[in-house]
Tab-separated table of C-alpha atoms in Angstrom:
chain	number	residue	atom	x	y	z
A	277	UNK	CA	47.335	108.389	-70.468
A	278	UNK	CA	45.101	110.552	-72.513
A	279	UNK	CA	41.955	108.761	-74.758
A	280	UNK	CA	42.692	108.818	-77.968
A	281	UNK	CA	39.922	111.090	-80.237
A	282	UNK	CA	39.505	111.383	-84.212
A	283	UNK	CA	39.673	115.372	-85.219
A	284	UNK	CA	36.782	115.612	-87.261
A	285	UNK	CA	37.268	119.213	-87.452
A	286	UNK	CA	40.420	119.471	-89.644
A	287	UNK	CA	38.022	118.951	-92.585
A	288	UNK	CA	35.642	122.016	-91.854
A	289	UNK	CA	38.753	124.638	-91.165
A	290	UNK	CA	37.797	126.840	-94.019
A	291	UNK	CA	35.098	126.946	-96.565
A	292	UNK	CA	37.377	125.196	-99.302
A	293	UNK	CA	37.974	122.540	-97.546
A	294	UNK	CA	34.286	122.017	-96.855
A	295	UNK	CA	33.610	122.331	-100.278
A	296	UNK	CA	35.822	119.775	-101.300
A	297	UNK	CA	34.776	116.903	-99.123
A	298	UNK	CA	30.695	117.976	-99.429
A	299	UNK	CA	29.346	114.975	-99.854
A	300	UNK	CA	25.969	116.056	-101.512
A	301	UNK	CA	26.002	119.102	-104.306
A	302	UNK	CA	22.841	121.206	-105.355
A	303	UNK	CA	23.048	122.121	-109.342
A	304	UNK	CA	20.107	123.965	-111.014
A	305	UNK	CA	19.695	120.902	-113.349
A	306	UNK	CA	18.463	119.184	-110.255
A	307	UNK	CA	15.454	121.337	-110.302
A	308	UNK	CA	12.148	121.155	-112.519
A	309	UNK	CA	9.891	124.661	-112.247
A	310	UNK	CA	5.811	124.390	-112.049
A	311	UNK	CA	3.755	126.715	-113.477
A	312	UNK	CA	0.273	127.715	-113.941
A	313	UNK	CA	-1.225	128.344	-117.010
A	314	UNK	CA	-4.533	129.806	-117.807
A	315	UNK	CA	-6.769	131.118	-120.078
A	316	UNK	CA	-7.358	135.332	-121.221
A	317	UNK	CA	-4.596	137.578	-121.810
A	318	UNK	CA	-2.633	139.902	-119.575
A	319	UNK	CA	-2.983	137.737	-116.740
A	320	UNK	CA	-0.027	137.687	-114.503
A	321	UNK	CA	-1.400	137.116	-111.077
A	322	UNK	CA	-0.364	136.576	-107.836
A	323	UNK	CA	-1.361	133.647	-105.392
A	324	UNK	CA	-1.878	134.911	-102.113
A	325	UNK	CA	-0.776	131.693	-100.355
A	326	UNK	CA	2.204	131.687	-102.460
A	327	UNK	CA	4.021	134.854	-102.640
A	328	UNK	CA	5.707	135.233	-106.028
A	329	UNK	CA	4.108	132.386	-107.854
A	330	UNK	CA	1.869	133.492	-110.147
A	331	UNK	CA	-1.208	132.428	-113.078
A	332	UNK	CA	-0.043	133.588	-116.369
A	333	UNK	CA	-1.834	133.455	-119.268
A	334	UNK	CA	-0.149	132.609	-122.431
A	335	UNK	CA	0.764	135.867	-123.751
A	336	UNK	CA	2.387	136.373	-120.285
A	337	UNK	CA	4.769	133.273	-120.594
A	338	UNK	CA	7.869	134.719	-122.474
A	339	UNK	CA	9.953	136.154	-119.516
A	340	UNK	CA	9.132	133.183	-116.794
A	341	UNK	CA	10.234	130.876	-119.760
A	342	UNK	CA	13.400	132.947	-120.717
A	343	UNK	CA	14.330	133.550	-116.612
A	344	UNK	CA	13.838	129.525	-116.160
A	345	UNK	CA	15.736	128.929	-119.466
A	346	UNK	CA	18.766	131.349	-118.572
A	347	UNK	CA	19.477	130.143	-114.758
A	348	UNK	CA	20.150	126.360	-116.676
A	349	UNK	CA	17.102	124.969	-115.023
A	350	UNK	CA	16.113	121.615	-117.220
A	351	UNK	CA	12.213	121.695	-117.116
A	352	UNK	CA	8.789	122.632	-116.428
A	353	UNK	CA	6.006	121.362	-114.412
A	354	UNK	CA	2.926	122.258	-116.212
A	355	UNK	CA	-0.890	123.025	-114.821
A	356	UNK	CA	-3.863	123.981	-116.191
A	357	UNK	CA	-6.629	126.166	-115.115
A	358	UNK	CA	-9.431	126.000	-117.535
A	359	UNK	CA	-12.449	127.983	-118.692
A	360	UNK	CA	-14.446	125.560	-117.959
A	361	UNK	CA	-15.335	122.445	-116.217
A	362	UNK	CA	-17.822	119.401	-116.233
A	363	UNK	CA	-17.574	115.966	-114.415
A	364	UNK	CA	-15.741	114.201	-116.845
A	365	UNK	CA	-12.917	116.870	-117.064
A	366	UNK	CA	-13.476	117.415	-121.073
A	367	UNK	CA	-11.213	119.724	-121.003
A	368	UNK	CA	-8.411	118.157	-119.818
A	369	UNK	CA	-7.645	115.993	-122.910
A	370	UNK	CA	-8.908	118.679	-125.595
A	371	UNK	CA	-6.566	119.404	-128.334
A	372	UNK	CA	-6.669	122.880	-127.731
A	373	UNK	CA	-7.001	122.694	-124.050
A	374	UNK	CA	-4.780	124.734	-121.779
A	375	UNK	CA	-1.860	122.523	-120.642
A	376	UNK	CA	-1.625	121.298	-124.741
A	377	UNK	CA	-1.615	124.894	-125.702
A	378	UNK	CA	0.904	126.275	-123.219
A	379	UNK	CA	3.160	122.885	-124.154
A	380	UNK	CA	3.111	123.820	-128.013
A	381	UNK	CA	3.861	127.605	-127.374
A	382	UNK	CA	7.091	126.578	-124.774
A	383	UNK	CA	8.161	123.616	-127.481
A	384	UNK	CA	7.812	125.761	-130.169
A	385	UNK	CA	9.821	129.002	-128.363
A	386	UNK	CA	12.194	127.160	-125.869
A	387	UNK	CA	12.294	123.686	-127.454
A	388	UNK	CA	15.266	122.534	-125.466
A	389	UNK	CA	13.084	123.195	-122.439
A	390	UNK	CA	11.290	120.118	-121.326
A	391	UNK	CA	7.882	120.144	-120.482
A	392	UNK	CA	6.605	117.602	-117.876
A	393	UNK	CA	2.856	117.253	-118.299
A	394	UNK	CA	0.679	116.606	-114.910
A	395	UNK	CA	-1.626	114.570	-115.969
A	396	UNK	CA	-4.813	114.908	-113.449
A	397	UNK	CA	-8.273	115.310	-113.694
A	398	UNK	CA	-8.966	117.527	-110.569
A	399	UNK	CA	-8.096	121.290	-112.034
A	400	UNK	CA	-10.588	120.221	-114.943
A	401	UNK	CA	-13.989	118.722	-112.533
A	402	UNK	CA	-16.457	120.449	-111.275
A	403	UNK	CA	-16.336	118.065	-108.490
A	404	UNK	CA	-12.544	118.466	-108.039
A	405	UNK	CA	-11.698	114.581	-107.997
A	406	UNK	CA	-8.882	113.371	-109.782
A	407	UNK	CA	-11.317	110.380	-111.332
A	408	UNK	CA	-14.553	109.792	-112.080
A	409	UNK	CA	-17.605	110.392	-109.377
A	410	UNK	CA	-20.702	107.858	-109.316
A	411	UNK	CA	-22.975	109.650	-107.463
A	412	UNK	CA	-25.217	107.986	-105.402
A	413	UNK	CA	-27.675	108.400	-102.256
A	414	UNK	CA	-26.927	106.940	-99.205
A	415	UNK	CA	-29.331	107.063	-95.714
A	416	UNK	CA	-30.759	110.012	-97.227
A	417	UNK	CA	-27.744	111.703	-98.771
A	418	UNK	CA	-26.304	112.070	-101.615
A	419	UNK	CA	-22.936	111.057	-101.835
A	420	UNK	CA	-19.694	110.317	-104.272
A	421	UNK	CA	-17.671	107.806	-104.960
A	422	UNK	CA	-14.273	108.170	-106.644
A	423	UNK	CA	-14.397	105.250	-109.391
A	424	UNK	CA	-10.713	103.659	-110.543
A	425	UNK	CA	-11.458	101.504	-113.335
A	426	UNK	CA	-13.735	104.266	-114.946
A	427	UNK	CA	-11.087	106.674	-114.869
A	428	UNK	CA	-8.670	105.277	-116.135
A	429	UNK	CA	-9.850	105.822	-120.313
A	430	UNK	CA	-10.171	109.411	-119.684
A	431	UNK	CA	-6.319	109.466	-117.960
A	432	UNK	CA	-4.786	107.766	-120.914
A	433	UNK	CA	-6.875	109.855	-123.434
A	434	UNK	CA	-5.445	113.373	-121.476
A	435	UNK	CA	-1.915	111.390	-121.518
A	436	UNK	CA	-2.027	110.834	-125.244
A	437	UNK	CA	-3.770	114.190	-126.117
A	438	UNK	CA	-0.308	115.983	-123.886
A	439	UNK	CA	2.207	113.754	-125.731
A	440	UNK	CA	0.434	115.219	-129.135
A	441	UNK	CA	0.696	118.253	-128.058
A	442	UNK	CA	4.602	117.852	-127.445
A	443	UNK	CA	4.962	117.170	-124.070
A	444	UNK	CA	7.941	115.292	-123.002
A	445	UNK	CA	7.388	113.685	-119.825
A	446	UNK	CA	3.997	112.498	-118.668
A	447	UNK	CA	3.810	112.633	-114.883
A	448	UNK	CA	0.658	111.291	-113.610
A	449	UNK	CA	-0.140	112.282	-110.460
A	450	UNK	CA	-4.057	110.870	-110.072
A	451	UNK	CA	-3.108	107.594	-107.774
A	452	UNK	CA	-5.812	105.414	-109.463
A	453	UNK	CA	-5.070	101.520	-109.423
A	454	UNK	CA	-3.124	100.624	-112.747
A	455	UNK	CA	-2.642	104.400	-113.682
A	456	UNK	CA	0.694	103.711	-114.875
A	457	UNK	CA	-0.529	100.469	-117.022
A	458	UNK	CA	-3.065	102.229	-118.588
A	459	UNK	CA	-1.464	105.236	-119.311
A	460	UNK	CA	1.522	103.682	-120.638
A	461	UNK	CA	-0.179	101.087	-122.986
A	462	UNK	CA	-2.357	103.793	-123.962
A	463	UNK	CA	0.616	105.955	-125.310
A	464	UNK	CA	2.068	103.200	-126.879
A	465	UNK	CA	-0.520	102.500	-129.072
A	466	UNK	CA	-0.846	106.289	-129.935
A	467	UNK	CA	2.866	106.137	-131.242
A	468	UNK	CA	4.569	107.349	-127.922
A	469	UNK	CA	6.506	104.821	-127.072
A	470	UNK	CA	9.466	106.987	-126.464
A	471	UNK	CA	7.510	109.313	-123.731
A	472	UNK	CA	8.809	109.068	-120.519
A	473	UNK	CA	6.089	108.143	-117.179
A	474	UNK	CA	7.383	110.119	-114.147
A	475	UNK	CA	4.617	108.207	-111.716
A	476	UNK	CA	3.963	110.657	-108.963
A	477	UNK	CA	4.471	106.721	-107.124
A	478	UNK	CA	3.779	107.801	-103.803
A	479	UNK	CA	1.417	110.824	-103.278
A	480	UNK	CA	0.045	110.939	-99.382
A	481	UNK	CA	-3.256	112.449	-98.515
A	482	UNK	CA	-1.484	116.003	-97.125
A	483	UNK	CA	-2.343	118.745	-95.327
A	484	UNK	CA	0.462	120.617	-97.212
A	485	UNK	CA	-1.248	121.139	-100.169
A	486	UNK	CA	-3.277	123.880	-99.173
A	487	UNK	CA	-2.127	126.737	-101.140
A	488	UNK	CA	-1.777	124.544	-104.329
A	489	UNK	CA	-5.529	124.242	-104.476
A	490	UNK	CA	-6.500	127.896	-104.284
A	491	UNK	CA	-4.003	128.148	-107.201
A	492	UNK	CA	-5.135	125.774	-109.433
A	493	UNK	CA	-8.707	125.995	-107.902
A	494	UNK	CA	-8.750	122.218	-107.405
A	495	UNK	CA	-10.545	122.091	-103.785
A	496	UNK	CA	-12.756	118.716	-103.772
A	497	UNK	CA	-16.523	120.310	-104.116
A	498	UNK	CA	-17.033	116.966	-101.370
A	499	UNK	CA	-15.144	114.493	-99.342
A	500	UNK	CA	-11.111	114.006	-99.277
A	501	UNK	CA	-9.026	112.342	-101.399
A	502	UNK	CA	-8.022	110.012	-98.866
A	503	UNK	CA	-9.660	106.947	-100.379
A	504	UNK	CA	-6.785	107.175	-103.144
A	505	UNK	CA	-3.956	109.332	-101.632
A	506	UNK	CA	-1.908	107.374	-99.267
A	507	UNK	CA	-2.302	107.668	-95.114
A	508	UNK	CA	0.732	110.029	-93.747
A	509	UNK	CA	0.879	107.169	-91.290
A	510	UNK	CA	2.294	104.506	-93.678
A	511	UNK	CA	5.587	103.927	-95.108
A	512	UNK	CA	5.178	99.758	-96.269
A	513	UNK	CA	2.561	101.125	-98.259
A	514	UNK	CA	5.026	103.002	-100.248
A	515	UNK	CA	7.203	100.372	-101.311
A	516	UNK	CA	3.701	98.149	-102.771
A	517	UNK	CA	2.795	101.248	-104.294
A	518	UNK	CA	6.308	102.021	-106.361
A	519	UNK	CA	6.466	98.337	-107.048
A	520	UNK	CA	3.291	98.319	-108.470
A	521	UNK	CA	4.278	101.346	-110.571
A	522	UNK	CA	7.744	99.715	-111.779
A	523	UNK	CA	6.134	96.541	-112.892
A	524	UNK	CA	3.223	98.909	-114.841
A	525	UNK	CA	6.379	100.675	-116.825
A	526	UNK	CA	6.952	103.936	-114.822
A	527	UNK	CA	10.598	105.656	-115.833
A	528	UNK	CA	10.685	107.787	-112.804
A	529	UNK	CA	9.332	107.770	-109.420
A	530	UNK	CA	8.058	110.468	-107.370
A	531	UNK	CA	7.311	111.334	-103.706
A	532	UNK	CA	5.220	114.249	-102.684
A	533	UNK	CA	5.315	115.590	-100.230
A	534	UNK	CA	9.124	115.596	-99.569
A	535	UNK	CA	10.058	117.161	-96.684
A	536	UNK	CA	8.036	115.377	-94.255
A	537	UNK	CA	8.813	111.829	-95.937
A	538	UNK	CA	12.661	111.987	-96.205
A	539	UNK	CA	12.846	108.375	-94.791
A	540	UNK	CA	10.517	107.234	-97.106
A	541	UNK	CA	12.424	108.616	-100.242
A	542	UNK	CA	15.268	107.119	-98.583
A	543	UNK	CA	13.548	103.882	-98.448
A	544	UNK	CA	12.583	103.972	-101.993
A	545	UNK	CA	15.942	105.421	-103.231
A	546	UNK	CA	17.520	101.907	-101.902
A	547	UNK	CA	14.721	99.617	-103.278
A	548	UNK	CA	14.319	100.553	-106.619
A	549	UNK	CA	16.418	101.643	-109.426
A	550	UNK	CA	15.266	104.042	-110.848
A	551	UNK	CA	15.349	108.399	-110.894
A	552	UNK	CA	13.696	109.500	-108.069
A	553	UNK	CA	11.589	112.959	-107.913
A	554	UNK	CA	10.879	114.998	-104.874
A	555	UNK	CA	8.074	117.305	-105.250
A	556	UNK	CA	8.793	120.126	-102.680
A	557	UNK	CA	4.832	120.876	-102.168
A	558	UNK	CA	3.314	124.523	-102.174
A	559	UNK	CA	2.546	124.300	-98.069
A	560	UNK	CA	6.450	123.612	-97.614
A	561	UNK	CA	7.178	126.134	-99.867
A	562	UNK	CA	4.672	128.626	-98.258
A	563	UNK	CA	5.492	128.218	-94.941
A	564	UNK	CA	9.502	129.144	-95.534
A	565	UNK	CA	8.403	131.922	-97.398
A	566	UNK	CA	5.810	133.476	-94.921
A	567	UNK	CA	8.669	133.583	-92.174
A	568	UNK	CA	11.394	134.768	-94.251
A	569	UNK	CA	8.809	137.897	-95.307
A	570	UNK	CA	8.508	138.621	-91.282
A	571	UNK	CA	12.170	138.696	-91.381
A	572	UNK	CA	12.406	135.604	-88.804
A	573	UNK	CA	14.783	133.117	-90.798
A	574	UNK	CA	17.141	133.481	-93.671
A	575	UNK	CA	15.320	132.373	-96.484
A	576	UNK	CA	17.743	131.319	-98.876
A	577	UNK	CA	19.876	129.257	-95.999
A	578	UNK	CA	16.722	127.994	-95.302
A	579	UNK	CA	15.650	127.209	-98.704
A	580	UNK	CA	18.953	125.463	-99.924
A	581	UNK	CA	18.995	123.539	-96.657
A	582	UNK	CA	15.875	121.579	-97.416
A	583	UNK	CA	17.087	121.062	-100.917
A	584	UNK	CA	19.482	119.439	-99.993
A	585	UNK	CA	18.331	117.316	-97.453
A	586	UNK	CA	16.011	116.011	-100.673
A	587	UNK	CA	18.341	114.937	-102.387
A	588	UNK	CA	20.704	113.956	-99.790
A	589	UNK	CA	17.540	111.480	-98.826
A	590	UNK	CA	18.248	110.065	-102.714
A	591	UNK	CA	16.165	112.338	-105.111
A	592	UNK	CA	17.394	112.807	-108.286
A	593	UNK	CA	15.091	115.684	-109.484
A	594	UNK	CA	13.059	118.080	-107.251
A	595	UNK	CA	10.028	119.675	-108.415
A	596	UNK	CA	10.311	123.207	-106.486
A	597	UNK	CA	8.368	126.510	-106.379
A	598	UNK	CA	12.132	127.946	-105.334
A	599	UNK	CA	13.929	126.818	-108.468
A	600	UNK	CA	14.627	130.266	-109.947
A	601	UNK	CA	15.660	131.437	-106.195
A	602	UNK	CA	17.649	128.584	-105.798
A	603	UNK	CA	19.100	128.665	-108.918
A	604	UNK	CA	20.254	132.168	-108.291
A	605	UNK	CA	21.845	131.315	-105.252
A	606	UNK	CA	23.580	128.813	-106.629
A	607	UNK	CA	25.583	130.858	-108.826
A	608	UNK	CA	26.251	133.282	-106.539
């Protein structure tokens, strides 16, 4: 007497049939674009360590806003480079600083485009923390500490200063203590009680951001950020950390990196709920693209695979250098 077996197969017979039992389905509404602003004019430059990503200034804009606009993707990630810097990161919440300008010029030619505002103080210090630094010397040497409590005024003054300029979605991304109190009590008072916080919740101290720092020339001038980014190691953490930000009055939660900490979006996609963001990081973007341009993987297979194991693993939105590719690939 044979043993009985279930024929899983009769589902995959042809690509219709797959299609109509997929479980999870990529859309370009799923995916929110970053881009680099900066100062000048003609500037529409290249980042090495991300191969077609580029710096534009904001006479550049008009054709990455009308590409992102026509393949129906929802929104922008915006970051600033500025002219200059100091340790406070003046020029971060500046009225006519570079992340406010760029966010009135998309609002005013795109305005059903939404622009999501990183709010961060490490493109705008000389120091390149994403706080304030007490300086300090130590056995003979000076040294820097990152300080929370101090940084949090100058966090909900860049928060307010973006939602002036337009900006629809805050996203903080700084991982001070009570970043998410402070910014949203802060907007509040300012009037902006109807501006979304997408809390970048639970932001690990990664080795794949690499190429994101030469392009927003971020690099910490000492130390790591490992005092406020979260250990790789941990995934408990994670959970005290969204908590913490759903109590403060965060609207979305975020987990960057992504690919490496499926379980833990997972894990957080099951505990709370509320919209959950994957940021797709510039190192996991970076290292696809390198091996697709030596012709050693298929790069949109490859591309569209990870995709969707993000939001498979429960995210709502993903933040993605390969929106636009995606997208196209997608309605192919």
């Amino acid at each position: 007497m044979s043993v009985p077996f279930t024929r899983h197969r009769r589902l995959r017979q042809s690509a219709a049939i797959r299609s109509m039992v997929r479980e999870t389905v990529l859309n370009p509404a799923d995916f929110i674009q970053p881009i680099y602003v900066t100062f000048g004019t003609g500037v529409k430059q290249e980042i090495s360590s991300m191969p077609g990503v580029y710096r534009f200034s904001l006479d550049q804009l008009e054709e990455e806003l009308k590409e992102i606009s026509e393949l129906g993707i929802p929104a922008v990630l915006l970051f600033g480079i500025p002219e200059t810097k100091d340790s406070l990161g003046t020029s971060a919440f500046v009225d006519d600083g570079i992340v406010q300008e760029a966010t009135r010029l998309i609002k005013s030619r795109y305005p059903e485009l939404l622009v999501v505002a990183d709010t961060c103080l490490c493109e705008f210090t000389d120091h390149g923390h994403c706080g304030m630094v007490h300086m300090h010397e130590h056995d003979g040497e000076v040294c820097g500490e990152v300080l929370n409590d101090e940084s949090l005024e100058v966090l909900v003054r860049t928060a307010v200063s973006q939602a002036k300029a337009g900006a629809d979605i805050i996203a903080p991304s700084n991982m001070m203590d009570g970043f998410v109190q402070a910014i949203r009590q802060g907007l509040d008072q300012e009037g902006f009680s109807h501006i979304p916080i997408m809390s970048y919740s639970v932001k690990y101290a990664s080795a794949f951001y690499g190429p994101f720092r030469e392009a927003a020339n971020s690099a910490p001038q000492f130390g790591d950020r490992k005092s406020y980014q979260m250990d790789p190691a941990n995934a408990r953490e994670a959970l005290r950390e969204a908590e913490s930000d759903v109590l403060e009055g965060a609207d979305m939660l975020m987990v960057k990196p992504s690919l490496s900490y499926l379980d833990v979006m997972r894990t957080i996609k099951d505990q709370f709920d509320l919209p959950l963001v994957a940021y797709n990081v510039s190192g996991e973007y970076t290292m696809v693209k390198a091996a697709a341009l030596q012709g050693w993987i298929d790069e949109k297979a490859m591309v569209l695979e990870i995709l969707t194991s993000m939001k498979r693993a429960g995210a709502d939105m993903i933040i993605t250098y390969s929106a636009k590719d995606a997208a196209r690939w997608l309605k192919q």
